[in-house]
């Protein structure tokens, strides 16, 4: 083999995952598909420049036949028919995996992407935990002696694993002297070790696919799935995937995404923060018409967000796929019942809107929110597993509606500038420490929050935004002063040792991103480089 693993023992029992046979499988996927991945990443930059220059996107005339054709995706398998509540969270450590599986949710999004810092430890531990979960043997004993085990009194959540996006590499797996594609490492190790066991369990290898910007990237996943099924000797179409529509070009290609993966597609999902982050990324050079209001003010009831979600429901149901709603990130407080009461009301309102709009299920980030989400969807679905039969034929969405950024409001405040910097630094610091799911101010945050936060700051500087609460103009000097203030605030909260080890380097990463004249496409790329440098 020409594959080299730089660390064979990132966790106990790593040898059970990093077997010669599994690595040969990953190497084969990489050899066949890495060059195409590289080519498609190059096309992203070309497309973004063309869109920014035009100041708009539209539905592709070249794929009109797909949008107007009479076709559906393959029938959804029984294990994915009812997805009314989906728990999200990382698959490492084992304690969190067990809690998610035991949560009472119908599905667990086992996240190796935005809610997971891609340390080599976390990558291998996640696959190990998911393999043990498929076998029914996953267990954990805490240092205090508390035992965590899979429940036997009720069904476990069905696992849908989310690998890394196409843009990330895995530096601990070298193939022909280059880092392997992170998505292929995650998918390859997982499907190799769990596919047959899951099939024997009456389920299958199911995936969430993130961050795609073109239906050609969906086509590449279809080719990867077909190759994996052939190599593993499993029936074509056994693998199933739900795609996240979390980039602005993807919103104009929902039909095409489902068509390319029609033998494998189970649905689409609406990802709020990444979607807004993508609007900033794509239209960063297109002027102040695309400058977002404070992210806390851009709700799902804003016209551009309504257009996006209603189009998603209509598209999915027309093609026989599930439409999955967004995240309820609230974490209940054990100290403040008033915070809980207000937050639960917001969650209930958000899930009620989704259920009434035709979504088939939605995400929550904490087990205590599972009953709230389930109650809302039970009230709409009753005994039905989903509402795919609700076609929403009355929905008509135009490109102008999808791009109506001003409809989200014009309030841009210096107070939120400081909040964005605080969250971006705080999240990145914990990410650098190896944890990708971070509780900040009673919300479970992942990388999408840090991305939209730092992107808003960059956009405000680039467009010279005048803050509505202070009258000050967004400049590098003002933002530098705000960064210093937030750094000191965090230093006081976490203590000097933690601040020096993680928060100071995190602040340096964030400062580079928000103060640079050139916009960086992903925060996680330089942050990953920092993780690797610290490990050397």
XYZ file of C-alpha atoms in Angstrom:
536
model
C 0.000 0.000 0.000
C 1.114 3.587 -0.612
C -0.953 4.779 2.370
C 0.844 5.969 5.487
C -0.728 6.604 8.896
C 1.281 9.088 10.920
C -0.198 7.959 14.242
C -1.407 4.387 14.659
C -2.570 4.731 18.274
C -4.583 7.952 18.695
C -7.018 6.044 20.967
C -7.170 2.697 22.710
C -8.316 -0.040 20.302
C -7.424 2.107 17.280
C -5.979 -1.046 15.712
C -9.559 -2.355 15.402
C -10.368 0.534 13.058
C -7.044 1.148 11.310
C -6.805 -2.354 9.871
C -4.930 -3.101 6.665
C -8.186 -3.995 4.931
C -9.967 -0.772 6.002
C -7.007 1.381 5.003
C -6.767 -0.327 1.623
C -10.446 0.504 1.110
C -9.867 4.174 1.998
C -6.817 4.265 -0.269
C -8.858 2.878 -3.149
C -11.558 5.535 -2.713
C -8.965 8.273 -2.539
C -7.091 7.034 -5.599
C -10.270 6.964 -7.678
C -11.933 10.173 -6.496
C -9.430 12.644 -4.994
C -8.487 14.226 -8.314
C -12.138 14.843 -9.143
C -12.621 16.369 -5.693
C -9.713 18.739 -6.369
C -11.168 19.731 -9.714
C -14.563 20.513 -8.200
C -13.011 22.631 -5.442
C -11.320 24.657 -8.165
C -14.670 25.188 -9.841
C -16.029 26.641 -6.600
C -13.720 29.623 -6.828
C -14.583 30.199 -10.484
C -18.303 30.060 -9.747
C -18.050 32.424 -6.786
C -16.184 35.021 -8.819
C -18.719 34.813 -11.629
C -21.658 35.179 -9.238
C -20.111 38.116 -7.390
C -19.396 39.881 -10.689
C -22.974 39.354 -11.866
C -24.450 40.232 -8.480
C -26.987 37.434 -8.770
C -27.615 33.700 -9.223
C -30.402 32.032 -11.112
C -31.670 28.544 -11.831
C -29.366 26.894 -14.383
C -30.917 26.780 -17.879
C -28.718 23.770 -18.681
C -30.545 21.633 -16.116
C -34.087 22.738 -16.921
C -34.975 19.199 -18.056
C -34.101 17.871 -14.597
C -36.280 20.449 -12.864
C -39.191 19.863 -15.233
C -38.803 16.088 -15.534
C -41.061 13.448 -14.013
C -38.871 11.483 -11.631
C -38.585 10.604 -7.944
C -35.823 9.409 -5.667
C -35.670 5.765 -4.608
C -38.202 4.813 -1.911
C -37.028 5.790 1.556
C -36.108 2.694 3.621
C -38.279 1.788 6.632
C -35.641 2.871 9.167
C -35.771 6.439 7.809
C -39.512 6.794 7.240
C -40.084 8.544 10.581
C -37.602 11.328 11.298
C -39.796 13.717 13.265
C -37.066 14.406 15.840
C -33.350 14.246 15.105
C -30.764 14.630 17.846
C -27.465 16.145 16.740
C -24.014 15.906 18.272
C -20.512 14.480 17.993
C -19.792 10.757 18.032
C -16.844 11.236 20.391
C -16.598 10.883 23.353
C -18.573 7.694 23.955
C -20.658 9.312 26.721
C -22.154 11.825 24.285
C -22.777 9.110 21.708
C -24.643 6.978 24.251
C -26.736 9.920 25.453
C -27.700 10.738 21.865
C -28.644 7.150 21.061
C -30.699 6.962 24.272
C -32.334 10.377 23.810
C -35.681 9.162 22.471
C -35.095 10.907 19.154
C -35.949 8.977 16.012
C -32.560 9.783 14.432
C -29.144 10.779 15.713
C -27.016 12.914 13.421
C -23.652 11.510 14.492
C -21.469 14.432 13.562
C -17.891 14.161 12.324
C -18.176 17.613 10.743
C -19.233 20.944 12.286
C -19.815 19.603 15.818
C -16.501 17.768 15.900
C -12.986 19.135 16.039
C -11.190 16.881 13.501
C -8.333 15.795 15.706
C -7.076 12.362 14.747
C -8.221 11.136 18.156
C -11.775 12.306 17.469
C -11.882 10.848 13.959
C -10.831 7.353 14.987
C -12.765 7.405 18.268
C -15.937 8.435 16.425
C -15.714 5.507 14.024
C -14.935 3.135 16.889
C -17.940 4.364 18.877
C -20.244 4.084 15.857
C -19.040 0.568 15.144
C -19.623 -0.433 18.780
C -23.051 1.212 18.657
C -23.978 -0.811 15.567
C -22.932 -3.959 17.420
C -24.862 -2.937 20.530
C -21.732 -2.995 22.689
C -21.053 0.718 23.179
C -20.493 1.500 26.866
C -18.555 3.955 28.999
C -17.477 4.273 32.634
C -16.675 7.800 33.820
C -13.692 8.580 36.052
C -16.212 8.933 38.890
C -17.406 5.364 38.272
C -20.708 6.174 36.599
C -21.706 3.645 33.940
C -23.250 4.664 30.607
C -24.847 1.955 28.458
C -27.282 1.666 25.570
C -30.880 1.498 26.714
C -32.882 -1.675 26.225
C -36.297 -0.371 27.289
C -36.961 1.663 24.120
C -35.637 1.939 20.567
C -32.300 3.628 19.998
C -32.028 6.505 17.571
C -31.193 5.514 13.995
C -27.686 6.722 13.155
C -27.072 9.108 10.262
C -23.380 10.026 10.163
C -22.117 13.355 8.818
C -18.577 13.228 7.367
C -16.432 16.277 6.772
C -17.083 18.491 3.764
C -15.172 18.080 0.525
C -12.822 20.983 1.320
C -11.044 19.436 4.314
C -8.035 17.113 4.208
C -6.868 14.530 6.735
C -3.205 15.158 7.479
C -2.746 11.955 9.478
C -3.510 9.802 6.435
C -0.993 10.264 3.633
C -1.567 8.657 0.239
C 1.118 9.015 -2.411
C 2.726 11.699 -0.221
C -0.388 13.912 -0.033
C -3.019 14.253 2.684
C -6.113 12.151 2.126
C -9.517 13.714 1.519
C -11.122 14.042 4.958
C -14.603 13.159 3.690
C -13.331 9.924 2.149
C -11.473 8.983 5.328
C -14.563 9.531 7.472
C -16.945 7.817 5.083
C -14.521 5.061 4.110
C -13.629 3.952 7.631
C -17.245 4.168 8.757
C -18.919 2.333 5.872
C -16.224 -0.363 5.848
C -16.724 -1.175 9.528
C -20.493 -0.742 9.963
C -22.300 -1.331 6.664
C -22.939 -5.057 6.970
C -23.722 -4.878 10.681
C -26.296 -2.128 10.092
C -27.860 -4.108 7.242
C -28.100 -7.127 9.542
C -29.778 -4.851 12.110
C -32.498 -3.929 9.613
C -31.053 -0.477 8.954
C -28.189 0.610 6.720
C -25.269 3.014 6.310
C -26.908 6.440 6.288
C -25.195 9.824 5.835
C -25.671 13.575 5.962
C -23.643 15.348 3.258
C -22.509 18.899 4.107
C -21.258 22.060 2.418
C -21.832 21.125 -1.235
C -21.916 23.996 -3.724
C -22.748 22.196 -6.964
C -24.794 19.242 -8.163
C -21.529 17.952 -9.618
C -20.318 17.514 -6.039
C -23.463 15.491 -5.339
C -22.704 13.415 -8.446
C -19.254 12.695 -7.039
C -20.806 11.375 -3.837
C -23.089 9.138 -5.931
C -20.020 7.726 -7.664
C -18.284 7.185 -4.310
C -21.339 5.377 -2.925
C -21.626 3.137 -5.991
C -17.944 2.220 -5.796
C -18.160 1.498 -2.060
C -21.211 -0.734 -2.484
C -19.524 -2.705 -5.240
C -16.298 -3.113 -3.277
C -18.124 -4.169 -0.122
C -20.530 -6.482 -1.933
C -23.708 -4.772 -0.765
C -26.778 -4.080 -2.851
C -26.882 -0.927 -4.973
C -28.885 1.794 -3.213
C -28.279 0.459 0.302
C -26.392 3.609 1.246
C -28.698 6.577 1.833
C -27.850 10.251 2.091
C -29.557 13.429 3.232
C -27.979 16.554 1.769
C -27.668 19.818 3.640
C -28.798 22.808 1.607
C -26.544 25.206 3.462
C -24.900 27.151 0.642
C -26.557 29.743 -1.546
C -25.701 28.001 -4.860
C -27.209 24.779 -3.493
C -30.517 26.600 -2.933
C -30.713 27.052 -6.704
C -29.890 23.377 -7.363
C -32.100 21.426 -4.959
C -33.738 19.452 -7.756
C -30.364 18.701 -9.308
C -28.903 17.525 -5.986
C -31.729 15.033 -5.514
C -31.515 13.901 -9.145
C -27.776 13.196 -8.998
C -28.231 11.107 -5.853
C -31.660 9.751 -6.765
C -30.678 6.125 -6.066
C -29.354 7.194 -2.648
C -31.204 10.372 -1.638
C -33.308 10.342 1.523
C -33.922 14.082 1.786
C -32.638 17.630 2.137
C -32.017 19.705 5.253
C -32.141 23.462 5.862
C -28.992 24.688 7.651
C -29.506 28.281 8.791
C -26.119 29.647 9.905
C -24.087 28.032 7.155
C -26.625 29.270 4.605
C -26.235 32.880 5.766
C -22.472 32.437 5.979
C -22.537 31.263 2.363
C -24.432 34.367 1.248
C -21.662 36.529 2.707
C -18.993 34.324 1.136
C -20.528 34.284 -2.319
C -21.455 37.965 -2.494
C -18.503 39.371 -0.589
C -17.514 41.526 -3.559
C -21.036 42.428 -4.672
C -21.682 45.548 -2.607
C -23.764 46.576 0.359
C -27.015 45.115 -1.026
C -25.821 41.806 0.410
C -24.734 43.071 3.838
C -26.704 41.084 6.406
C -28.482 42.504 9.408
C -27.331 41.335 12.840
C -27.489 37.546 12.715
C -29.643 37.439 15.836
C -32.252 39.471 13.938
C -32.259 37.265 10.825
C -35.004 34.848 11.812
C -36.504 32.016 9.821
C -39.564 34.186 9.236
C -37.554 36.704 7.184
C -38.802 36.610 3.571
C -35.553 35.297 2.095
C -35.468 32.485 4.673
C -39.134 31.664 4.094
C -38.465 31.421 0.367
C -35.531 29.082 0.978
C -37.334 26.730 3.368
C -40.626 26.591 1.481
C -38.793 25.811 -1.762
C -36.939 23.026 0.058
C -40.169 21.421 1.305
C -41.837 21.658 -2.090
C -38.784 20.242 -3.895
C -38.346 17.307 -1.507
C -41.971 16.244 -1.487
C -42.331 16.553 -5.238
C -39.468 14.056 -5.558
C -40.472 11.686 -2.734
C -37.767 12.810 -0.303
C -37.915 14.051 3.282
C -37.607 17.738 4.148
C -35.709 18.226 7.408
C -35.894 21.409 9.458
C -33.153 23.317 11.224
C -31.489 23.332 14.603
C -32.930 24.161 18.009
C -29.632 24.880 19.741
C -30.983 25.832 23.173
C -29.499 24.062 26.211
C -31.758 24.029 29.285
C -30.422 25.824 32.356
C -30.453 24.134 35.745
C -30.291 27.529 37.446
C -32.739 29.831 35.662
C -36.272 28.630 35.009
C -37.205 31.948 33.391
C -34.523 31.417 30.730
C -35.898 27.919 30.193
C -39.483 29.078 29.881
C -38.664 31.735 27.274
C -36.361 29.425 25.329
C -38.831 26.529 25.273
C -41.470 28.879 23.914
C -39.129 29.918 21.102
C -38.283 26.297 20.312
C -41.950 25.323 20.280
C -42.803 28.250 17.998
C -39.954 27.411 15.616
C -40.855 23.721 15.406
C -44.549 24.551 14.986
C -43.722 26.731 11.991
C -41.662 23.935 10.451
C -44.284 21.252 11.027
C -47.045 23.465 9.634
C -44.914 24.330 6.607
C -44.613 20.657 5.716
C -41.251 19.623 7.144
C -41.061 15.944 8.072
C -38.870 16.473 11.121
C -36.354 18.772 12.728
C -33.138 18.971 14.727
C -32.500 19.515 18.428
C -29.182 19.785 20.248
C -30.190 18.568 23.716
C -32.156 15.506 24.893
C -34.512 17.725 26.937
C -35.757 19.254 23.675
C -36.704 15.900 22.143
C -40.160 15.786 23.826
C -40.927 19.371 22.764
C -40.099 18.730 19.119
C -41.867 15.353 19.152
C -45.036 16.825 20.649
C -45.200 19.496 17.944
C -44.687 17.053 15.072
C -47.027 14.497 16.655
C -49.696 17.163 16.613
C -49.317 17.598 12.855
C -48.380 14.080 11.747
C -50.524 12.031 14.107
C -49.909 8.372 13.307
C -48.301 9.166 9.926
C -44.501 8.763 9.837
C -44.051 11.864 7.659
C -45.926 14.280 5.405
C -44.136 13.686 2.125
C -47.581 13.534 0.514
C -48.051 17.252 1.244
C -46.795 18.670 -2.055
C -47.009 22.437 -1.411
C -47.837 23.052 -5.070
C -48.925 26.578 -4.238
C -45.328 27.586 -3.456
C -43.637 29.615 -6.178
C -40.155 30.948 -5.431
C -38.110 33.284 -7.620
C -34.365 33.981 -7.609
C -35.126 37.497 -6.430
C -36.897 36.139 -3.342
C -34.004 33.843 -2.476
C -31.584 36.770 -2.755
C -33.710 39.371 -0.958
C -31.145 40.054 1.770
C -32.622 43.503 2.624
C -35.863 41.748 3.639
C -34.057 40.439 6.730
C -33.714 43.969 8.108
C -31.074 46.660 8.373
C -30.166 46.657 12.066
C -26.407 46.285 12.442
C -25.126 47.050 15.909
C -21.804 47.428 17.608
C -23.224 45.361 20.449
C -23.605 42.423 18.083
C -20.125 43.056 16.673
C -18.785 42.411 20.161
C -21.024 39.374 20.586
C -19.814 37.950 17.261
C -16.174 38.376 18.247
C -16.767 36.822 21.656
C -18.501 33.775 20.176
C -15.962 33.336 17.361
C -13.027 33.377 19.788
C -14.740 31.276 22.457
C -15.835 28.616 19.977
C -12.501 28.480 18.165
C -10.652 28.110 21.467
C -12.680 25.090 22.496
C -12.375 23.696 18.943
C -8.580 23.981 19.231
C -8.790 22.045 22.502
C -10.461 19.148 20.664
C -14.173 19.775 21.249
C -16.411 20.846 18.372
C -19.737 21.150 20.227
C -19.549 24.106 22.606
C -22.087 25.497 25.081
C -22.057 29.310 24.923
C -24.754 31.354 26.657
C -27.200 28.428 26.866
C -26.794 27.548 23.190
C -25.004 24.518 21.772
C -22.797 26.006 19.084
C -20.831 24.361 16.314
C -18.494 25.624 13.606
C -21.347 27.230 11.652
C -21.843 29.788 14.439
C -18.203 30.811 14.382
C -18.273 31.000 10.590
C -21.267 33.352 10.395
C -19.922 35.420 13.314
C -16.484 36.085 11.852
C -17.923 36.503 8.352
C -20.300 39.223 9.487
C -17.433 41.162 11.030
C -15.357 40.904 7.844
C -18.341 41.970 5.733
C -19.017 44.985 7.931
C -15.432 46.204 7.656
C -15.357 45.622 3.888
C -18.525 47.673 3.431
C -17.865 50.380 6.028
C -21.081 49.629 7.906
C -22.322 52.378 10.222
C -23.631 50.775 13.405
C -27.206 51.684 14.190
C -26.732 51.728 17.979
C -23.593 53.883 18.196
C -23.159 55.650 14.869
C -19.586 54.365 14.671
C -18.206 53.011 11.417
C -16.817 49.475 11.128
C -13.091 49.867 10.578
C -10.104 47.656 11.252
C -9.119 49.986 14.074
C -12.527 49.758 15.745
C -12.647 45.972 15.336
C -9.108 45.604 16.681
C -10.146 47.490 19.812
C -13.249 45.307 20.105
C -11.127 42.179 19.725
C -8.859 43.326 22.553
C -11.875 43.963 24.778
C -13.351 40.514 24.112
C -10.003 38.852 24.680
C -9.737 40.474 28.087
C -13.301 39.503 28.918
C -12.559 35.878 28.072
C -9.257 35.968 29.942
C -11.182 36.912 33.067
C -13.727 34.141 32.515
C -11.448 31.177 31.781
C -8.268 31.916 33.701
C -4.731 32.557 32.562
C -3.665 28.977 31.836
C -6.610 28.154 29.574
C -6.457 31.593 27.992
C -2.784 31.265 27.056
C -3.114 27.707 25.800
C -6.273 27.986 23.694
C -7.957 31.402 23.719
C -4.942 33.478 22.745
C -4.206 31.375 19.635
C -7.936 31.290 18.849
C -8.062 35.076 19.009
C -5.105 35.216 16.633
C -6.938 32.982 14.143
C -10.098 35.096 14.366
C -8.166 38.355 14.085
C -6.403 37.154 10.940
C -9.747 36.242 9.392
C -11.739 39.373 10.221
C -8.961 41.906 9.617
C -7.594 40.475 6.375
C -8.390 42.294 3.156
C -9.017 38.925 1.516
C -11.918 36.809 2.698
C -10.985 33.252 3.767
C -13.498 30.630 2.686
C -13.376 28.559 5.894
C -12.331 29.230 9.475
C -11.706 25.532 10.058
C -8.829 25.391 7.556
C -6.426 27.737 9.413
C -7.742 26.424 12.730
C -6.881 22.863 11.653
C -3.401 24.020 10.695
C -3.034 25.421 14.218
C -4.138 22.069 15.723
C -1.552 20.238 13.632
C 1.190 22.710 14.556
C 0.424 22.341 18.268
C 0.534 18.541 17.958
C 3.980 18.508 16.395
